[in-house]
Coordinates of N, CA and C in Angstrom, one line a residue:
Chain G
X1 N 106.9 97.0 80.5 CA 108.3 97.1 80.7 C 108.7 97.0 82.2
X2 N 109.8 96.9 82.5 CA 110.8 96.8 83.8 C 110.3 98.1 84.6
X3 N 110.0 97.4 86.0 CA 109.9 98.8 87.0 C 110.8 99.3 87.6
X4 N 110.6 100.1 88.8 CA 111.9 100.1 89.4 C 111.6 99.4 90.5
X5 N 113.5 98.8 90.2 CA 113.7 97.8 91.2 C 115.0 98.6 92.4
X6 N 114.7 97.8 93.4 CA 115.3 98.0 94.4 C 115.9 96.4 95.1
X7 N 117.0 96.4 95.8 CA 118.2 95.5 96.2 C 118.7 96.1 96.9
X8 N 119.0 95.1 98.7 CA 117.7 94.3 98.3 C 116.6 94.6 99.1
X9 N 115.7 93.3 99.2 CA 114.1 93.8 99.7 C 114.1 94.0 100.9
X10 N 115.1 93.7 102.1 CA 115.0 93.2 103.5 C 116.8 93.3 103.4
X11 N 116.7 94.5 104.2 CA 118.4 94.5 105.4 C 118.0 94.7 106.8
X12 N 118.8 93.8 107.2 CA 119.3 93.9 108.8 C 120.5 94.0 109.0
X13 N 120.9 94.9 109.7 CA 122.0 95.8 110.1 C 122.4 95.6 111.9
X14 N 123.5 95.8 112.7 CA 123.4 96.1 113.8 C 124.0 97.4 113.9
X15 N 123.8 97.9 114.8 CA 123.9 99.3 115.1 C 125.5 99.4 115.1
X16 N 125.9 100.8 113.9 CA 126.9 101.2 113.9 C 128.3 100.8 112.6
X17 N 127.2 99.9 111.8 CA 127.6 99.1 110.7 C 127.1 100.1 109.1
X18 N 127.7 99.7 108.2 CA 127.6 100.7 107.0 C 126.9 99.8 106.5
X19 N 125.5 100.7 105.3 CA 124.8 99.9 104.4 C 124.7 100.3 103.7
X20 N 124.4 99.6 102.1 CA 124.4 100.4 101.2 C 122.7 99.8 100.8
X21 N 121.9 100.8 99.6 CA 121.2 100.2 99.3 C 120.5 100.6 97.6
X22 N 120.1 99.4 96.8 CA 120.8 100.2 95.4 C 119.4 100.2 94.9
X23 N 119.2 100.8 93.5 CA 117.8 101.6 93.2 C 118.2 101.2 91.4
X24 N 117.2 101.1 91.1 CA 117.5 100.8 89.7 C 116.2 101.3 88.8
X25 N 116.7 102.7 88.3 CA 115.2 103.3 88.0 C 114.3 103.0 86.3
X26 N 113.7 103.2 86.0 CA 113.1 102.4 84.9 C 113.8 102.9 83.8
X27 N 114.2 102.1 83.0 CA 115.2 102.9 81.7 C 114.9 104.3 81.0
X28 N 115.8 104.9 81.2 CA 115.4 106.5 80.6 C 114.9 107.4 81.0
X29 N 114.2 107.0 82.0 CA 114.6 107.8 83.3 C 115.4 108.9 83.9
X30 N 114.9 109.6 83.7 CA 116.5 111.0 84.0 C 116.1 111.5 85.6
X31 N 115.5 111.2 85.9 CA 114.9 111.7 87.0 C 114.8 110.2 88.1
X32 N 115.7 110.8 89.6 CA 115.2 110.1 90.7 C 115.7 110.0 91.9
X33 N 114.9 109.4 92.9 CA 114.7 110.1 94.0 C 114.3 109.3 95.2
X34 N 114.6 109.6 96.2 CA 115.0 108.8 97.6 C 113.9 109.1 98.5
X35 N 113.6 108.1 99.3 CA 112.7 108.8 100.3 C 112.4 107.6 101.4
X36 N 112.0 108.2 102.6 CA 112.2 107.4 103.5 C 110.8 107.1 104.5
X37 N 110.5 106.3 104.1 CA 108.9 105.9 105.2 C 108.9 104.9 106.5
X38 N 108.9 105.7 107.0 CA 108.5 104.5 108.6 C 106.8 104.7 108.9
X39 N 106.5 103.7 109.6 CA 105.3 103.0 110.1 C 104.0 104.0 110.3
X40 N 102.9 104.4 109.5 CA 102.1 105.5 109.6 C 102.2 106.7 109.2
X41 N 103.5 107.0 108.2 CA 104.0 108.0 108.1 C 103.6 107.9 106.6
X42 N 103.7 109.4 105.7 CA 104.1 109.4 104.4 C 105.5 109.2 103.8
X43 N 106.0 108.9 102.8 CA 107.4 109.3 102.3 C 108.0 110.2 102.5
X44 N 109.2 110.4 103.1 CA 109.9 111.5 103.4 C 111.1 111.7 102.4
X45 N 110.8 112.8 101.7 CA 111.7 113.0 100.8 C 113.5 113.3 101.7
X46 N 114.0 112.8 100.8 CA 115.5 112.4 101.0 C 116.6 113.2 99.8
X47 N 116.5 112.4 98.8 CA 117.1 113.3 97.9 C 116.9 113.2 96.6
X48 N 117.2 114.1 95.5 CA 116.5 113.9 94.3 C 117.9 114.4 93.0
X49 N 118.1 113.1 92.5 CA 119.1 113.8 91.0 C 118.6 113.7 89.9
X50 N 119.0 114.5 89.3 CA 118.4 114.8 87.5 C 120.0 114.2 87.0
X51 N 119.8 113.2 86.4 CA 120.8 112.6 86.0 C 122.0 112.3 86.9
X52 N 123.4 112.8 86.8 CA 124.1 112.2 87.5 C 124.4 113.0 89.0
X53 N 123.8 114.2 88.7 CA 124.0 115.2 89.8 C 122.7 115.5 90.7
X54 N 123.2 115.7 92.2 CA 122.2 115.4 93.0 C 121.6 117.0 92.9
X55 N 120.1 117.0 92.8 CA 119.8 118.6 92.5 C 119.0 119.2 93.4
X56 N 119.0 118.2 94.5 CA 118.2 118.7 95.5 C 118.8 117.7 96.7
X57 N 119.4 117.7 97.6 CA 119.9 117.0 98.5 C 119.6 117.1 99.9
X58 N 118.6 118.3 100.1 CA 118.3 119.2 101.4 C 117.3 118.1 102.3
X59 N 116.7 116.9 102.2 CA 116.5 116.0 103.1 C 117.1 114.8 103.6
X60 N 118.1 114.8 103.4 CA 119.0 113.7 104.2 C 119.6 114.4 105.5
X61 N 118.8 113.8 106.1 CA 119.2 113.9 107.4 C 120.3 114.1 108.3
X62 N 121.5 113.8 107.9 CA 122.5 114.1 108.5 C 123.7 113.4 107.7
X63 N 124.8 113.8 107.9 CA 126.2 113.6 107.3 C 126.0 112.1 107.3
X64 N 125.8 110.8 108.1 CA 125.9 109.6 107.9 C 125.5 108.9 106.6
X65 N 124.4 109.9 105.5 CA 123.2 109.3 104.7 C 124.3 110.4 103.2
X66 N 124.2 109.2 102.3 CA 125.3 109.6 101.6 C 124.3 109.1 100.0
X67 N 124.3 109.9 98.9 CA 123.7 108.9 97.9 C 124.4 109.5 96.8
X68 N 124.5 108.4 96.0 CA 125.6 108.8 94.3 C 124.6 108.3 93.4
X69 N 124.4 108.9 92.0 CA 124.3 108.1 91.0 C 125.1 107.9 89.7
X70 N 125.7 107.5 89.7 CA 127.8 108.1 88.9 C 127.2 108.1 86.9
X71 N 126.4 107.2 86.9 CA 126.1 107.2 85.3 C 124.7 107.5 84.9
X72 N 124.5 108.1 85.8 CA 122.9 108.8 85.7 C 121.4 107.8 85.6
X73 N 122.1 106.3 85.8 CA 120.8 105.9 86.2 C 120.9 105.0 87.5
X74 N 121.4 103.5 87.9 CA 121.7 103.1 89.2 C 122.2 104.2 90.0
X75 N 121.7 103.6 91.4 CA 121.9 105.0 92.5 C 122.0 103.9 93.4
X76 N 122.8 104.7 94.5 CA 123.3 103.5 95.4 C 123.3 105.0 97.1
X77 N 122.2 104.2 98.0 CA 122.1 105.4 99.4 C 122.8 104.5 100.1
X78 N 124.1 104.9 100.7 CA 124.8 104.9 101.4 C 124.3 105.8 102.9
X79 N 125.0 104.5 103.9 CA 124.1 104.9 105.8 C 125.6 104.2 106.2
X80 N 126.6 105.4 107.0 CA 127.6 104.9 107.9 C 126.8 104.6 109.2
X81 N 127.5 103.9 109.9 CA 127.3 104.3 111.5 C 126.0 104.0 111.5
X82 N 125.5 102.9 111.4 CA 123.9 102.8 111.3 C 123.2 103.0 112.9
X83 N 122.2 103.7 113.2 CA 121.3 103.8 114.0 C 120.1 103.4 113.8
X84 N 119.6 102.9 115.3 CA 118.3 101.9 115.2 C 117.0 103.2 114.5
X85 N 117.6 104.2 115.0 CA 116.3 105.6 114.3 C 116.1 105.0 112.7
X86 N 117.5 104.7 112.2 CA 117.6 104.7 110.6 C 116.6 103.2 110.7
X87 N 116.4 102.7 111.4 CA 114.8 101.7 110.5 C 114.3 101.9 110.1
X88 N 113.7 102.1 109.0 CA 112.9 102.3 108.0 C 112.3 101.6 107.0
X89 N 111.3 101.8 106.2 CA 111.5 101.3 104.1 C 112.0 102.3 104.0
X90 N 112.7 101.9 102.9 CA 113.9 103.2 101.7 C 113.0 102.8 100.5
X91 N 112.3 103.9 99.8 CA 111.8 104.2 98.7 C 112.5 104.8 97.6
X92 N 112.9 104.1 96.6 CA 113.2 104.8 95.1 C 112.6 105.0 94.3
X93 N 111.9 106.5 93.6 CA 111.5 106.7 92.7 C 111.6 107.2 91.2
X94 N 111.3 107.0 90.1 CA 112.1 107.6 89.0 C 111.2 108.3 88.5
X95 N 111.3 109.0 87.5 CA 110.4 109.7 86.7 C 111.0 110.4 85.6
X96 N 110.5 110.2 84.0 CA 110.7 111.0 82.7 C 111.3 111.9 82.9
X97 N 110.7 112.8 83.2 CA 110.2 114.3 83.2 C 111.6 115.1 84.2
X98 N 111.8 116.4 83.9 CA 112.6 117.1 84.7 C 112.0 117.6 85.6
X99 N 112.4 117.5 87.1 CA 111.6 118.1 88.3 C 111.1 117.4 89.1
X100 N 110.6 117.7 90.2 CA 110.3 116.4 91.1 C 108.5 116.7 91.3
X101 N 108.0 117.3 90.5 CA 106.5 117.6 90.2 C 106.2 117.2 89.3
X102 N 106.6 115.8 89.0 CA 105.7 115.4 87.8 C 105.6 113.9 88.2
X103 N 104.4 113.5 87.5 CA 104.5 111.6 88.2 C 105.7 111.0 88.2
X104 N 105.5 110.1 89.6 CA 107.0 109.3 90.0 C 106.9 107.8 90.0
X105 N 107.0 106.9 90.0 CA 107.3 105.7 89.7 C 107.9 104.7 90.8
X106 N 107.6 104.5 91.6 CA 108.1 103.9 93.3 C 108.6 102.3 93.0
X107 N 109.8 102.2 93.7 CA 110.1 101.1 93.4 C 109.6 99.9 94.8
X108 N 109.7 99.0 94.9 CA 108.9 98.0 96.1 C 109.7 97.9 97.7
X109 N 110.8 99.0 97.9 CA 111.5 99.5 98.6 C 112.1 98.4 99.4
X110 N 113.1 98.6 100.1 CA 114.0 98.0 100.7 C 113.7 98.4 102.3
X111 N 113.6 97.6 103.3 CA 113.0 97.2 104.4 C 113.9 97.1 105.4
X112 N 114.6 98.5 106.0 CA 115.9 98.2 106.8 C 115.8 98.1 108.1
X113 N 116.6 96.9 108.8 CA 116.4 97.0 110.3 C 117.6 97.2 111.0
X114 N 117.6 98.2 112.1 CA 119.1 98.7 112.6 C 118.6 97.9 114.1
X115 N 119.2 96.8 114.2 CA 119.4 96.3 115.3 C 120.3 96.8 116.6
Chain O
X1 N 104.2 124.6 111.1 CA 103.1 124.0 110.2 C 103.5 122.7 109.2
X2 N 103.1 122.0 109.2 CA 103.9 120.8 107.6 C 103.2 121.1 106.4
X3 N 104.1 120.7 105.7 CA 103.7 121.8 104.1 C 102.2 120.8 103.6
X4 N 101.9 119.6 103.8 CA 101.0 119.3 103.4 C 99.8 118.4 104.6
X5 N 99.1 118.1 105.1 CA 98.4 117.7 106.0 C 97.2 117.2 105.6
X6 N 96.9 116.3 106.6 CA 96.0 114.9 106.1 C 95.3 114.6 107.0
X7 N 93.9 114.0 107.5 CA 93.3 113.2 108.4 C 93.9 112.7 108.3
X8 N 94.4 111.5 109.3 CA 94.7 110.2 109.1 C 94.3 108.7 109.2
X9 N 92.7 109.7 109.9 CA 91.8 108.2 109.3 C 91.8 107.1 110.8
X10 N 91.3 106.1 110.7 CA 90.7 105.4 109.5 C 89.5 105.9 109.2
X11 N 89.2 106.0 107.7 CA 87.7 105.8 107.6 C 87.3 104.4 107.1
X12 N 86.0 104.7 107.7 CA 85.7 103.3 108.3 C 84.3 103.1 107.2
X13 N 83.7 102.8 106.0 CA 82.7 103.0 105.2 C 82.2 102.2 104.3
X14 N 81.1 102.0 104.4 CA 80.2 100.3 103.6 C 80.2 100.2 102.3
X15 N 80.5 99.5 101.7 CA 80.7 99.3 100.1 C 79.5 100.0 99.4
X16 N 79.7 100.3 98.5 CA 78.7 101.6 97.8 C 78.6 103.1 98.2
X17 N 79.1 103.2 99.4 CA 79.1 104.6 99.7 C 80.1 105.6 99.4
X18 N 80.0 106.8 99.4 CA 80.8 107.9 98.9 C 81.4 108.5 100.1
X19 N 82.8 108.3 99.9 CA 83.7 109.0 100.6 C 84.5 110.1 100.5
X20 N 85.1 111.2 100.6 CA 85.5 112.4 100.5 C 86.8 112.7 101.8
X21 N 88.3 112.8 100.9 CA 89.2 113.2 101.8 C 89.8 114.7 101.0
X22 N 89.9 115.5 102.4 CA 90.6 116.6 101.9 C 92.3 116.8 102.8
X23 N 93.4 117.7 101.9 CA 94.2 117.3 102.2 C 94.7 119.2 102.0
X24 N 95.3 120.1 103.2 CA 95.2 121.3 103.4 C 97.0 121.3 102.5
X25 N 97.4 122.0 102.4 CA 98.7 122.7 102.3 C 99.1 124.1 102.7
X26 N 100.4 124.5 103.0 CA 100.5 125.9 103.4 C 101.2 127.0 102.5
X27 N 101.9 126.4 101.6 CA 103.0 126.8 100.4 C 101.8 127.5 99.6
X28 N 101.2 128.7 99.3 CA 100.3 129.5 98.7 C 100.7 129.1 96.9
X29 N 102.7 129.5 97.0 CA 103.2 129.0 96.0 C 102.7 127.8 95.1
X30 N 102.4 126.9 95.9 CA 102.5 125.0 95.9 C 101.9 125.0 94.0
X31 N 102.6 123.6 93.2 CA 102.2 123.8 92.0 C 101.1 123.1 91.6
X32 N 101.6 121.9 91.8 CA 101.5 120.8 91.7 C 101.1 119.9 92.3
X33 N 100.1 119.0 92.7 CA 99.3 118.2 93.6 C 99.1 117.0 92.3
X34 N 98.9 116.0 93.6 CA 98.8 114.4 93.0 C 97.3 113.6 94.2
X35 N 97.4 112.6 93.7 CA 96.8 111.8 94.7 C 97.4 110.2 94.3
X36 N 98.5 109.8 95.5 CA 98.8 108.3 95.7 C 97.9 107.5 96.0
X37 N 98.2 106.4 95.7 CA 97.1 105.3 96.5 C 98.6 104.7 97.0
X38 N 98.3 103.9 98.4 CA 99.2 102.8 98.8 C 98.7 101.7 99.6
X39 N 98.9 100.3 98.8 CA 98.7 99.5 99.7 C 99.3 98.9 100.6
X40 N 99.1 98.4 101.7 CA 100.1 97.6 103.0 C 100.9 97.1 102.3
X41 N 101.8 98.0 102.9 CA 103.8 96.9 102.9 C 103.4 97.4 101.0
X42 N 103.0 97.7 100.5 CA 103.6 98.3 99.0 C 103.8 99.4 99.0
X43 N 104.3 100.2 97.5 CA 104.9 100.9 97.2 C 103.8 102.0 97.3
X44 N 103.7 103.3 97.0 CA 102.6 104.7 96.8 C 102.7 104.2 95.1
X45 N 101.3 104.2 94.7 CA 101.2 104.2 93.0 C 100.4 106.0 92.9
X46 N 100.8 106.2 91.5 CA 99.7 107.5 91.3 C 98.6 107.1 91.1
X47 N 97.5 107.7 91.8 CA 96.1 107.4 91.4 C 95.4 108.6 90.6
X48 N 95.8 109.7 90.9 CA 95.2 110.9 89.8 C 96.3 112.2 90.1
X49 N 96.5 112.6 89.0 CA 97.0 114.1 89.2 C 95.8 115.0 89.7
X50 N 95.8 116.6 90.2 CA 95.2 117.0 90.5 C 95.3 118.5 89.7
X51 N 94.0 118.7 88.7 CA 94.1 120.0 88.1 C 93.1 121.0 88.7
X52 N 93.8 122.7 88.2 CA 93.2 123.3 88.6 C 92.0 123.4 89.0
X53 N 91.4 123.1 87.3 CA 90.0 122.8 86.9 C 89.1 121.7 86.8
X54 N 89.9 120.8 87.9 CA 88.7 119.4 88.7 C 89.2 118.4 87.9
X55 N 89.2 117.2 88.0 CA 89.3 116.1 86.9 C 88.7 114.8 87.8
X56 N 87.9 114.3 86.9 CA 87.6 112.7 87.5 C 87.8 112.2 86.3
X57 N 88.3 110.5 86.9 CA 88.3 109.4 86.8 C 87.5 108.7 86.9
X58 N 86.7 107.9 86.2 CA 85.8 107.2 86.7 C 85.0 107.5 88.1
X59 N 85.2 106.3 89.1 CA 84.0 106.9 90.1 C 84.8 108.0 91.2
X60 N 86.6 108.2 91.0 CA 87.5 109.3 91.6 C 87.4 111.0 90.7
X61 N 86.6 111.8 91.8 CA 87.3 112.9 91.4 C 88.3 113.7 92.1
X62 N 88.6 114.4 91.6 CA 89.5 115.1 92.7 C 89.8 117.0 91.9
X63 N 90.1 117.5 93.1 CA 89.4 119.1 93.2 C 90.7 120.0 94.0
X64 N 90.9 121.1 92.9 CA 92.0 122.0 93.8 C 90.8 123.1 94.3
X65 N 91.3 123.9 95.1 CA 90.8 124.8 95.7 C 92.2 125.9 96.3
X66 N 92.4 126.6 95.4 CA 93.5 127.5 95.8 C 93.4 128.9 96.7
X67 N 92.1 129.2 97.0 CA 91.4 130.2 97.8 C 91.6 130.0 99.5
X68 N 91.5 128.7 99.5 CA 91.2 127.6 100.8 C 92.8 126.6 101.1
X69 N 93.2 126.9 99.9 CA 94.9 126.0 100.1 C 94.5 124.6 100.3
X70 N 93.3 123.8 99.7 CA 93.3 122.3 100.2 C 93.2 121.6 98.9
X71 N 93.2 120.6 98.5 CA 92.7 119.3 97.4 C 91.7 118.4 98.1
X72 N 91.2 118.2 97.4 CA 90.2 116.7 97.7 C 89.8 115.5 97.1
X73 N 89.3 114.6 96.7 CA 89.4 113.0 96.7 C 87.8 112.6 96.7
X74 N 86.9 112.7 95.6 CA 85.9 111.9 96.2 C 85.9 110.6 95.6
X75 N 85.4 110.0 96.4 CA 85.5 108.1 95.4 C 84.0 108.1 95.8
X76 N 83.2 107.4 94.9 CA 81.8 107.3 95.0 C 81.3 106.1 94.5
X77 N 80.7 104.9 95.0 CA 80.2 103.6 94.7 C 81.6 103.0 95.4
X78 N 81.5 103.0 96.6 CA 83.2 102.1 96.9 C 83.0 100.7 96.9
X79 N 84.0 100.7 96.6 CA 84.3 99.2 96.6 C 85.5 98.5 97.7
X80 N 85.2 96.9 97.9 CA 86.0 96.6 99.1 C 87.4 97.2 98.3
X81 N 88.1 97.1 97.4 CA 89.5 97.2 96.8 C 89.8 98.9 96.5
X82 N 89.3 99.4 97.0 CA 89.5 100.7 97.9 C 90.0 100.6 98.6
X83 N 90.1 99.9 99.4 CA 90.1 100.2 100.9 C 92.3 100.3 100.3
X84 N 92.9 101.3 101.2 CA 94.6 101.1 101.1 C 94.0 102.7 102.0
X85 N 95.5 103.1 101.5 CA 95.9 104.5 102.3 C 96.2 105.4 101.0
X86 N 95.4 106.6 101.3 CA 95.6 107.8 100.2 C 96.6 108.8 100.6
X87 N 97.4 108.6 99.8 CA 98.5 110.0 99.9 C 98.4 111.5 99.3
X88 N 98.0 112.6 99.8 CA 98.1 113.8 99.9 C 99.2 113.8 98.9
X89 N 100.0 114.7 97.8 CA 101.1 115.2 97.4 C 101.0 116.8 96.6
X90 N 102.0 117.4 97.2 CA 101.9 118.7 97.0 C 103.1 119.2 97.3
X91 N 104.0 120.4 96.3 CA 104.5 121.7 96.9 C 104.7 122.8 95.8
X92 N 106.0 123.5 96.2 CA 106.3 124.6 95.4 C 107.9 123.7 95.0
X93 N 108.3 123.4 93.4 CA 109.6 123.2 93.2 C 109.8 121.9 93.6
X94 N 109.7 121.1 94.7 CA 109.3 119.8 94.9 C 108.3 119.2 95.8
X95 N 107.9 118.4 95.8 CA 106.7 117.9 96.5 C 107.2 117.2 97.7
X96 N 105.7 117.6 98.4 CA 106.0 116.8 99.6 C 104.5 115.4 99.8
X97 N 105.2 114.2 100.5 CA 104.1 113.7 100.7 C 103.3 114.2 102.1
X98 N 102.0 113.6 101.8 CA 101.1 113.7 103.2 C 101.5 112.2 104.0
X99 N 100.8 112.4 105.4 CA 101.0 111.0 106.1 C 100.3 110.0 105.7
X100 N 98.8 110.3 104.9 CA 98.7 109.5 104.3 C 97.2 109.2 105.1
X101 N 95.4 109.2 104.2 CA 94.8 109.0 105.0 C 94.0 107.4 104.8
X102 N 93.7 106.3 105.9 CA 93.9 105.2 105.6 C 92.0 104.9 105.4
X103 N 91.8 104.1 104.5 CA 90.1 104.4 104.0 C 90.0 102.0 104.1
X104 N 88.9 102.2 104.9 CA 89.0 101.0 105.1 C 87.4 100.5 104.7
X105 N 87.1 99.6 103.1 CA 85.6 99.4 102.5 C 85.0 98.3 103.4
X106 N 84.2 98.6 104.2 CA 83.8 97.3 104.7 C 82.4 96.2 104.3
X107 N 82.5 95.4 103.9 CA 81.5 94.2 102.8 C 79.8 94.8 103.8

């Protein structure tokens, strides 16, 4: 079946410009989740909703990093005011299961560059 | 302290040989432990959950130790398609990843 997909694979941004970037978790899926990897690093958790409500939000970094999922499965992370810091991959993950401790499902992330 | 911690490698080790990563945590709480694999420029896949009471996979096992607060990783007979970066995963309520340690099979 369908994995998760993410859209799109590669943004470039200049500094101070709004991005969005959208997540498309594997059907049925109730579970999913944001995370942010730069160069040598692990995934840094971001944020995590169980359906339509975000139930863990406590790694997004600051007010500019915004993420919705309105029908409990597309999710869309929203970056005002982009900063060159904000380069990163953006990782979406989904998973079955209720909780963020149970296997997760990574989509081929999105590749952002804040010029 | 970071809730989960990793060598970071490289290990550097000849096809057939047996390698061994351990990965500490600090959350005494912590539940739940994984082991990712990732390869360059892709995504982290799951390569093994990690149970109390040990579990291997074929030539991967992997081992909690909750006395010591660490997990471990042994792959044994490597192979070049080994070679990626192993992700640490662990916490209490949700997980955190490790930096990730990078295991490189050389022919």
């Amino acid at each position: 079946g369908a994995g998760v997909s993410q859209t799109p694979s590669n943004k470039v941004t200049e500094k101070g410009k709004y991005v969005e970037l959208r997540c498309d978790p594997i059907s049925g899926h109730t579970a999913l989740y944001w995370y942010r990897q730069s160069l040598g690093q692990g995934p840094e958790f971001l944020i995590y909703f169980q359906g339509t409500g975000a139930a863990d939000d406590s790694g997004l970094p600051n007010d500019r990093f915004f993420a919705v999922r309105p029908e409990g499965s597309v999710s869309t992370l929203k970056i005002q005011r982009t900063e060159r810091g904000d380069s990163a991959v953006y990782l979406c993950a989904s998973s079955p299961q209720r909780g963020s401790y149970n296997e997760q499902f990574f989509g081929p992330g999105t590749r952002l560059t804040v010029l | 302290r970071k809730e989960v911690e990793q060598d970071p490698g490289p290990f550097n080790v000849p096809e057939g040989a047996t390698v061994a990563f351990n990965c500490t945590y600090s959350n005494s709480a912590s539940q739940s432990f994984f082991w990712y694999r990732q390869d360059c420029r892709k995504e982290p896949k799951l390569l093994m959950s990690v149970y109390s009471s040990g579990n291997e996979d074929g030539r991967f096992t992997a081992q909690l130790n909750r006395a010591s607060q660490y997990i471990s990783l042994l792959i044994r007979d490597s192979k070049l398609s080994d070679s990626a970066t192993y992700l640490c995963v662990g916490g209490y309520q949700k997980v955190t990843f490790g930096t990730g340690t990078k295991l490189q099979v050389i022919p």
